[in-house]
PDB file of C-alpha atoms and ligand atoms in Angstrom:
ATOM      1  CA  UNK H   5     149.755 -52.876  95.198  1.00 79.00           C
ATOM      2  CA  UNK H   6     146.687 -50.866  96.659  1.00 84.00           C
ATOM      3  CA  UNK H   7     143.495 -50.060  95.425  1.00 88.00           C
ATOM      4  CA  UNK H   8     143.521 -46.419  93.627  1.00 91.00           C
ATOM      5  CA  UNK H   9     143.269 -43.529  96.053  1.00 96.00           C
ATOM      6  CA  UNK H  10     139.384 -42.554  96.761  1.00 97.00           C
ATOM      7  CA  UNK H  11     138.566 -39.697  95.564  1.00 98.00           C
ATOM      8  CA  UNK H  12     137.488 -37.749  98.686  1.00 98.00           C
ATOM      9  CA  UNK H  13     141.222 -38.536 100.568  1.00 98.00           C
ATOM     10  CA  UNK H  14     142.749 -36.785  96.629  1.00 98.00           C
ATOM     11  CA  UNK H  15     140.877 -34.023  97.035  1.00 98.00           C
ATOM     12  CA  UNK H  16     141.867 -33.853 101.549  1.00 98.00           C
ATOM     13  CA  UNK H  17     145.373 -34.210 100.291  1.00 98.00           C
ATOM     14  CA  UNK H  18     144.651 -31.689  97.516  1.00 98.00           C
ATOM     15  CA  UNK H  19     143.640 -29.206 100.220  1.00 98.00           C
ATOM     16  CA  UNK H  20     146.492 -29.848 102.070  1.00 98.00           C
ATOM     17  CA  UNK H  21     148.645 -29.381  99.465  1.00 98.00           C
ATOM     18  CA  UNK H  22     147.419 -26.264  98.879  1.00 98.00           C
ATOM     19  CA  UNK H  23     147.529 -24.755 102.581  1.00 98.00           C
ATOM     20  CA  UNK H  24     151.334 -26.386 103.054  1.00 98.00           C
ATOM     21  CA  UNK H  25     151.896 -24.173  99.683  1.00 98.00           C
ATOM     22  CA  UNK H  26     150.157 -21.254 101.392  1.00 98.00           C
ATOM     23  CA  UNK H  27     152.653 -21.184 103.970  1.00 98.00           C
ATOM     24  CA  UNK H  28     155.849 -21.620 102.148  1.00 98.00           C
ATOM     25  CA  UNK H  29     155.091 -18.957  99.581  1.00 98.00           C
ATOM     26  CA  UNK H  30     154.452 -16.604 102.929  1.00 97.00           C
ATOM     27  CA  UNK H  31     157.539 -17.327 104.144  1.00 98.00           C
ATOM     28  CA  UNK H  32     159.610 -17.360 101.418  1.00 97.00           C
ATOM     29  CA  UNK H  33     157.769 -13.702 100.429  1.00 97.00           C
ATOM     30  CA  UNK H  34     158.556 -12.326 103.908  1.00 96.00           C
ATOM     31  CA  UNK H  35     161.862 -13.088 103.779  1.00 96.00           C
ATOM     32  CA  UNK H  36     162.653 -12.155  99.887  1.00 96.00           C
ATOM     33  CA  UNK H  37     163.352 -15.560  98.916  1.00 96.00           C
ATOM     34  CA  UNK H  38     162.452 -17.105  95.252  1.00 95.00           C
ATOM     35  CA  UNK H  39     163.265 -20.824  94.825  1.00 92.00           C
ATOM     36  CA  UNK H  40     164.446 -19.866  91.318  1.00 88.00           C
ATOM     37  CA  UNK H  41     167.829 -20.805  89.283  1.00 84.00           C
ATOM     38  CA  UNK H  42     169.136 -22.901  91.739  1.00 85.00           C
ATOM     39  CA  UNK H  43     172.616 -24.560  91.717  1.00 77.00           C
ATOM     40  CA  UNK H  44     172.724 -27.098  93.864  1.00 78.00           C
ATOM     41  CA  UNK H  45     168.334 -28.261  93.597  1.00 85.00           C
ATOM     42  CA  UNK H  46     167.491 -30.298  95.913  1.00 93.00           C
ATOM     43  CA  UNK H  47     165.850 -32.710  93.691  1.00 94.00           C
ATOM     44  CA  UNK H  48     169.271 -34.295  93.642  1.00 91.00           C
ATOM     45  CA  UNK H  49     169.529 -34.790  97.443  1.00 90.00           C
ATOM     46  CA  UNK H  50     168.344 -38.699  98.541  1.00 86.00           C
ATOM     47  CA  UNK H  51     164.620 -38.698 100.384  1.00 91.00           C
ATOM     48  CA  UNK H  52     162.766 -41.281 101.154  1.00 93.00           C
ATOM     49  CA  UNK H  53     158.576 -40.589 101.146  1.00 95.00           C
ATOM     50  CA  UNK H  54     156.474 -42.149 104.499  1.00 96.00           C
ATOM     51  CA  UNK H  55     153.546 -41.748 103.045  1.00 97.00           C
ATOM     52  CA  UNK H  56     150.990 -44.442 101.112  1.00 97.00           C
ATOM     53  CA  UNK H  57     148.773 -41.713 100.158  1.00 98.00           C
ATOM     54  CA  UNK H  58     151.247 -39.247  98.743  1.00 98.00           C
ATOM     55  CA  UNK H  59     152.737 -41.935  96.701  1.00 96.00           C
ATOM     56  CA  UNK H  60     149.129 -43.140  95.254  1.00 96.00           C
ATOM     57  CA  UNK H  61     148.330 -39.678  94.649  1.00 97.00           C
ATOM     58  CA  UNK H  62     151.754 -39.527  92.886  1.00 96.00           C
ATOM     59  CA  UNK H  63     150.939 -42.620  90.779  1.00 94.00           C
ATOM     60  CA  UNK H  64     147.435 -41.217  89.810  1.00 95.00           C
ATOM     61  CA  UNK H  65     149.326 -37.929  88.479  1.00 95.00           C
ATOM     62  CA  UNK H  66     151.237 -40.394  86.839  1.00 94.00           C
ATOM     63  CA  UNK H  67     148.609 -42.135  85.237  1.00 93.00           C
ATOM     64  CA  UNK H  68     147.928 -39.380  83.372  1.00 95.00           C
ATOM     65  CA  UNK H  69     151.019 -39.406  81.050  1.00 95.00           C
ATOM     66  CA  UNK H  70     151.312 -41.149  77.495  1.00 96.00           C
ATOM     67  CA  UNK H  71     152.374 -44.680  78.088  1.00 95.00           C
ATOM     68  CA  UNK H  72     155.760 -43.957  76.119  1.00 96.00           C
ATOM     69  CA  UNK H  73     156.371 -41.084  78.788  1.00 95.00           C
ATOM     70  CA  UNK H  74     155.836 -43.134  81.531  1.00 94.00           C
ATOM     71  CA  UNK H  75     158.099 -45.864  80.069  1.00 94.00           C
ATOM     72  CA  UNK H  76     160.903 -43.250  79.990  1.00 95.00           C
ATOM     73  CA  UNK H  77     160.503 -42.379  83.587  1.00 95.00           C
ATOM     74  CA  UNK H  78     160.302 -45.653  84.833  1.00 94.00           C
ATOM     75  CA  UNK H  79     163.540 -46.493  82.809  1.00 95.00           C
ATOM     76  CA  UNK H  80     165.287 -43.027  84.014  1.00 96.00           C
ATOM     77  CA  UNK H  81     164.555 -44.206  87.162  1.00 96.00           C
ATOM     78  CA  UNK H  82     165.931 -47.744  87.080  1.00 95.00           C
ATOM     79  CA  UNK H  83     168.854 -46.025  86.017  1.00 95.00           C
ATOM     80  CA  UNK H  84     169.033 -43.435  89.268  1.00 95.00           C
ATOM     81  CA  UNK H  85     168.357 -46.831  91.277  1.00 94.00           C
ATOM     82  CA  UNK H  86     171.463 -48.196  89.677  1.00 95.00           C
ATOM     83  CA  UNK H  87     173.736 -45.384  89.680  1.00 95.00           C
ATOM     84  CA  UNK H  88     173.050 -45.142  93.588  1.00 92.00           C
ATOM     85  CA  UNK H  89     173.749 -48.545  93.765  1.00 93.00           C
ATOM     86  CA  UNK H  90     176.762 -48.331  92.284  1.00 95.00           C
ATOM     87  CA  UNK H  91     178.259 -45.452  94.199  1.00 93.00           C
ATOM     88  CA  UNK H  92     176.750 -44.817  97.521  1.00 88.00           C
ATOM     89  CA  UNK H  93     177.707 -41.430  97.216  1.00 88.00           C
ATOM     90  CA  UNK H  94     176.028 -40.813  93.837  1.00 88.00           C
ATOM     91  CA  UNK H  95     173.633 -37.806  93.633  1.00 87.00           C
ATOM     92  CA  UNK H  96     171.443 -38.722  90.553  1.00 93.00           C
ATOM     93  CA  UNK H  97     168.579 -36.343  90.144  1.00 94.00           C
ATOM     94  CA  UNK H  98     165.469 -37.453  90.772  1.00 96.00           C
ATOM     95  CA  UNK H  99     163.840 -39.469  87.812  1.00 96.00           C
ATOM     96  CA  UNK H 100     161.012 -36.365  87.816  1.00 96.00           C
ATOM     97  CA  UNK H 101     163.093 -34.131  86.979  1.00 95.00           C
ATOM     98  CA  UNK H 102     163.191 -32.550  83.493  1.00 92.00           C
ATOM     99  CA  UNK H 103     164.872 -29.425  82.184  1.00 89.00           C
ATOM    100  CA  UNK H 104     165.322 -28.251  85.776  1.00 88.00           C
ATOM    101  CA  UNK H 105     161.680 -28.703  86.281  1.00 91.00           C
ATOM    102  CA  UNK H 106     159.412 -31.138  88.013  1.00 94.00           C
ATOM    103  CA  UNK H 107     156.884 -33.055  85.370  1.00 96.00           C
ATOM    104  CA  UNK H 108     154.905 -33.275  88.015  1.00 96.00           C
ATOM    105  CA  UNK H 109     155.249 -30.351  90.214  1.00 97.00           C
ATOM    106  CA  UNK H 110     151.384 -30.618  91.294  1.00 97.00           C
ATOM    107  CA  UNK H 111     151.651 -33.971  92.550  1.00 98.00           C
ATOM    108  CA  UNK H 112     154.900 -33.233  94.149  1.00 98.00           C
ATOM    109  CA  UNK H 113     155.153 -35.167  97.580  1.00 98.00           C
ATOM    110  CA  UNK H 114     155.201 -32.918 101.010  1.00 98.00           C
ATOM    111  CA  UNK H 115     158.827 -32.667 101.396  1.00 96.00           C
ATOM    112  CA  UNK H 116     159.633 -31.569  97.894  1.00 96.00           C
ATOM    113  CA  UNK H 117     156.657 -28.911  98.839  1.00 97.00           C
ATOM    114  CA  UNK H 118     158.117 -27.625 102.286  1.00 97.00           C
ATOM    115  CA  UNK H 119     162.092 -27.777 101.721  1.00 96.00           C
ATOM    116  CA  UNK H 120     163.989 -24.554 101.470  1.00 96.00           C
ATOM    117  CA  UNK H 121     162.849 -21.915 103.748  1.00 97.00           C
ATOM    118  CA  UNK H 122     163.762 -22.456 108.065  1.00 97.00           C
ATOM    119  CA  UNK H 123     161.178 -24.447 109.516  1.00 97.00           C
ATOM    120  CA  UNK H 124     160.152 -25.117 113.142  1.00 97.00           C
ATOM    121  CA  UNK H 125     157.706 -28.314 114.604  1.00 98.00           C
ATOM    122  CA  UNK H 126     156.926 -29.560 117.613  1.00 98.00           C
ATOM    123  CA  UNK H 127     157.068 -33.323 118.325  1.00 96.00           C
ATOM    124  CA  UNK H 128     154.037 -34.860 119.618  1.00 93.00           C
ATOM    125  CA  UNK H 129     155.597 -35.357 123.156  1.00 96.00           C
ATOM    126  CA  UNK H 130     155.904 -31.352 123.097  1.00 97.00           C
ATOM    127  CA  UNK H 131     159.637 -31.286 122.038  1.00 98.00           C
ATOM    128  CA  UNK H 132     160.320 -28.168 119.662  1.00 98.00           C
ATOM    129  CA  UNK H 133     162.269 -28.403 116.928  1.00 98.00           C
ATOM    130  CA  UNK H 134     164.043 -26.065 114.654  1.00 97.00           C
ATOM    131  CA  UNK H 135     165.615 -26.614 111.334  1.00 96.00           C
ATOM    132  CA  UNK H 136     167.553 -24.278 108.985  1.00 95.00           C
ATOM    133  CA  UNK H 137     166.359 -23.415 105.103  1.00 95.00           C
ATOM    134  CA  UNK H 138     168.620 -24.689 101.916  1.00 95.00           C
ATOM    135  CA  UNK H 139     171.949 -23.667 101.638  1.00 93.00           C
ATOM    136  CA  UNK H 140     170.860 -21.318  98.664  1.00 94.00           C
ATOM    137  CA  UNK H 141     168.205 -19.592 101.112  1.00 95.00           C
ATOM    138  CA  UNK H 142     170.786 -18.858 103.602  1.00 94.00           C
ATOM    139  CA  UNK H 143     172.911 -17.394 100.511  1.00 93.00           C
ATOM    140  CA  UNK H 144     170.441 -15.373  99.322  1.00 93.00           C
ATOM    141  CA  UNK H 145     169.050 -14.454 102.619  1.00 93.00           C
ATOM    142  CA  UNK H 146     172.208 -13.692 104.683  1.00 87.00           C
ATOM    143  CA  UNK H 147     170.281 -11.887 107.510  1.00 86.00           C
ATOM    144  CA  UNK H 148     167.918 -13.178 109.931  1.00 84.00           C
ATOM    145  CA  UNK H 149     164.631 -13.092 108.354  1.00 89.00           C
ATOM    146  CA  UNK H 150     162.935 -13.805 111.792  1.00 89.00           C
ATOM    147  CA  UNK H 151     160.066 -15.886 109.997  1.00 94.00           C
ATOM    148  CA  UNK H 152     159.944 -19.530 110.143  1.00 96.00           C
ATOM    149  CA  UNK H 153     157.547 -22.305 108.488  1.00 98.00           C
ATOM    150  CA  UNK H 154     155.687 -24.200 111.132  1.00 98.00           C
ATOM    151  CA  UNK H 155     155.671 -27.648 109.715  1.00 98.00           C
ATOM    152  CA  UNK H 156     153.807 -29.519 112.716  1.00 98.00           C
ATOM    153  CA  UNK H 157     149.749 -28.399 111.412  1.00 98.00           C
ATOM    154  CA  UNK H 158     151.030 -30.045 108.106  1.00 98.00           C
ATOM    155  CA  UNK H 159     152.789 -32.705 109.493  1.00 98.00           C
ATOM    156  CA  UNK H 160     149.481 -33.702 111.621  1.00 97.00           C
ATOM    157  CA  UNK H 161     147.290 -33.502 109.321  1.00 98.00           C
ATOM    158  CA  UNK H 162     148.926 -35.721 106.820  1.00 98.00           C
ATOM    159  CA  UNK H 163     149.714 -38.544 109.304  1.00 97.00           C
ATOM    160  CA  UNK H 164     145.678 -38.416 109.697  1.00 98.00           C
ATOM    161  CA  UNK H 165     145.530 -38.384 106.193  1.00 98.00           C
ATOM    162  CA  UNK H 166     147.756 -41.606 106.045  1.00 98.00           C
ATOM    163  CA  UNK H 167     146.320 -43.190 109.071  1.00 98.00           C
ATOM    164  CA  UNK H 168     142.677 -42.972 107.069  1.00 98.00           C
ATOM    165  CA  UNK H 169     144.158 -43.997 103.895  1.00 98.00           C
ATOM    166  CA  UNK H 170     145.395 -47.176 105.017  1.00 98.00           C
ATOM    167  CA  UNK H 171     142.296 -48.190 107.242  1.00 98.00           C
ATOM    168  CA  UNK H 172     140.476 -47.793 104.318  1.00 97.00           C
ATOM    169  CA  UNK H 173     142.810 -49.302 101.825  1.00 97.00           C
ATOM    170  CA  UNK H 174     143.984 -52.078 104.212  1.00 97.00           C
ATOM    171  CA  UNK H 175     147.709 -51.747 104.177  1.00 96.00           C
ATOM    172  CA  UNK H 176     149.254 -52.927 106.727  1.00 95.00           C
ATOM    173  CA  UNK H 177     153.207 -51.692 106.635  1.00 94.00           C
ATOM    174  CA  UNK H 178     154.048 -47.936 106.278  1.00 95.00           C
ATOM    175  CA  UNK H 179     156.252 -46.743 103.169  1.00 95.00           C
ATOM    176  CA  UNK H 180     159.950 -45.794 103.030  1.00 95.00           C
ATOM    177  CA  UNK H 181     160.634 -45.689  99.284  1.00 94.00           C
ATOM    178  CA  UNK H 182     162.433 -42.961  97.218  1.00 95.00           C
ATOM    179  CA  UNK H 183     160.493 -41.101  93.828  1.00 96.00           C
ATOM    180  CA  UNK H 184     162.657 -43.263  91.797  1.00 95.00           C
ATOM    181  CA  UNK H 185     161.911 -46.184  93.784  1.00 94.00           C
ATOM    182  CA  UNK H 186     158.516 -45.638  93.402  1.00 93.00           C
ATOM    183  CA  UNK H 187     158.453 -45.504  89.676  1.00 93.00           C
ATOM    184  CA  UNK H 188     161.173 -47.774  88.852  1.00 88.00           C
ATOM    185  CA  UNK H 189     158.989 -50.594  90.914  1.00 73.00           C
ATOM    186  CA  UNK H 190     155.431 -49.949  90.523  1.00 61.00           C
ATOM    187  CA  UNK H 191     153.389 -50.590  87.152  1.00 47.00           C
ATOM    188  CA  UNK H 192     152.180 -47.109  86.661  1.00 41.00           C
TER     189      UNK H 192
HETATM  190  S1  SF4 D 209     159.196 -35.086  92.830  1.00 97.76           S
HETATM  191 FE1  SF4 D 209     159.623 -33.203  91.686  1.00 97.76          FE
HETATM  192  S2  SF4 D 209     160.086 -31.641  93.255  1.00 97.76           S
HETATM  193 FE2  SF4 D 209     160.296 -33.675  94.223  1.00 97.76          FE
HETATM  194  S3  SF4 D 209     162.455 -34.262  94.016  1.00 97.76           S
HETATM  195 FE3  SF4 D 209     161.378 -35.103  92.234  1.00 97.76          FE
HETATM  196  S4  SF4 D 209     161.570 -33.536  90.622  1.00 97.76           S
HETATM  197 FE4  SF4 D 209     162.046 -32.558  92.591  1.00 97.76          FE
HETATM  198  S1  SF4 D 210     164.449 -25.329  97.819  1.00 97.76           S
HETATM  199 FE1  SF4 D 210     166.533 -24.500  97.866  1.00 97.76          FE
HETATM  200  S2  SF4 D 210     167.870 -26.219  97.191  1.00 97.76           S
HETATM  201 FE2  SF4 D 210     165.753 -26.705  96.613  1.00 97.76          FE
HETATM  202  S3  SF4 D 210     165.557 -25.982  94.468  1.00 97.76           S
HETATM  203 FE3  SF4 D 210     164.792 -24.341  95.841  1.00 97.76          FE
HETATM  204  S4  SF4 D 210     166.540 -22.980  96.166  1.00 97.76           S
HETATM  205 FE4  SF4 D 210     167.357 -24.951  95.400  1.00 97.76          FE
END
């Protein structure tokens, strides 16, 4: 397992955080969408997270909880692990989530940050991209809202955030691992 995140990448990633928040809240505000009350959260769809630093910044947040809490979680998430084991087509929620809210919605990795609202990025060969918002934004935002989140400045920035945090760290493979992978195997 790595060495704890340094504290100047945290507080890059921090800063990052905060300017991929930025964006979605404009969005969402310009079009009249509130991620609110949702039916169908996406914190039951499966994702697996790229990203070393994300998940030692997740594992720091984590660090912070009684040691009965994190217990809990790591058992909740064994038990996601299994259940999508069992049935491929299982849709557990994700071990985070609590009373339809995130324990640890500040530490929340990028793509739990920038889902919901229509996004656009372009790939590094200069490909654009497009991609729609949740089913529950296109519900509650039947028109075209014309605005779109421009994921590539955030997307950029955190492979360069990654690329640093592994030169520095020394780890060699990337990361492909789930939230409840991520808790149910590491000792946080
Ligand atoms: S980390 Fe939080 S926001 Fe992301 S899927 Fe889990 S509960 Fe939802
Ligand atoms: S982003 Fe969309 S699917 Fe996810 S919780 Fe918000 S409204 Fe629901």
């Amino acid at each position: 397992m790595p060495a704890p995140l340094p504290p100047d990448l945290a507080a890059a990633l921090e800063r990052l955080y905060a300017a991929m928040d930025a964006d979605y809240a404009a969005v969402a505000s310009a079009c009249g969408f509130a991620c609110r009350g949702c039916e169908e959260t996406c914190c039951r769809s499966r994702f697996e997270h790229r990203t070393w630093i994300e998940f030692l910044y997740l594992r720091q947040a984590l660090a912070g909880l009684p040691g009965d809490r994190r217990d809990a979680l790591r058992a909740r998430a064994r038990e996601v692990l299994a259940a999508r084991r069992r049935d491929a087509a299982a849709s557990p929620a994700c071990p985070l989530l609590e009373a339809d809210r995130c324990l640890l919605y500040a530490a929340r990795p990028m793509i739990c940050r920038l889902h919901g609202v229509p996004h656009r990025f372009t790939l590094p060969d200069g490909t654009p991209r497009e991609g729609p918002g949740c089913a529950a934004f296109h519900r509650r935002v039947p028109g075209p809202c014309g605005e779109r989140l421009d994921r590539t400045p955030h997307y950029t920035a955190l492979a360069r955030l990654e690329a640093e945090c592994r030169r520095r760290l020394g780890i060699p493979q990337g990361l492909r691992r789930s939230i409840a992978a991520m808790l149910a195997a590491e000792a946080v």
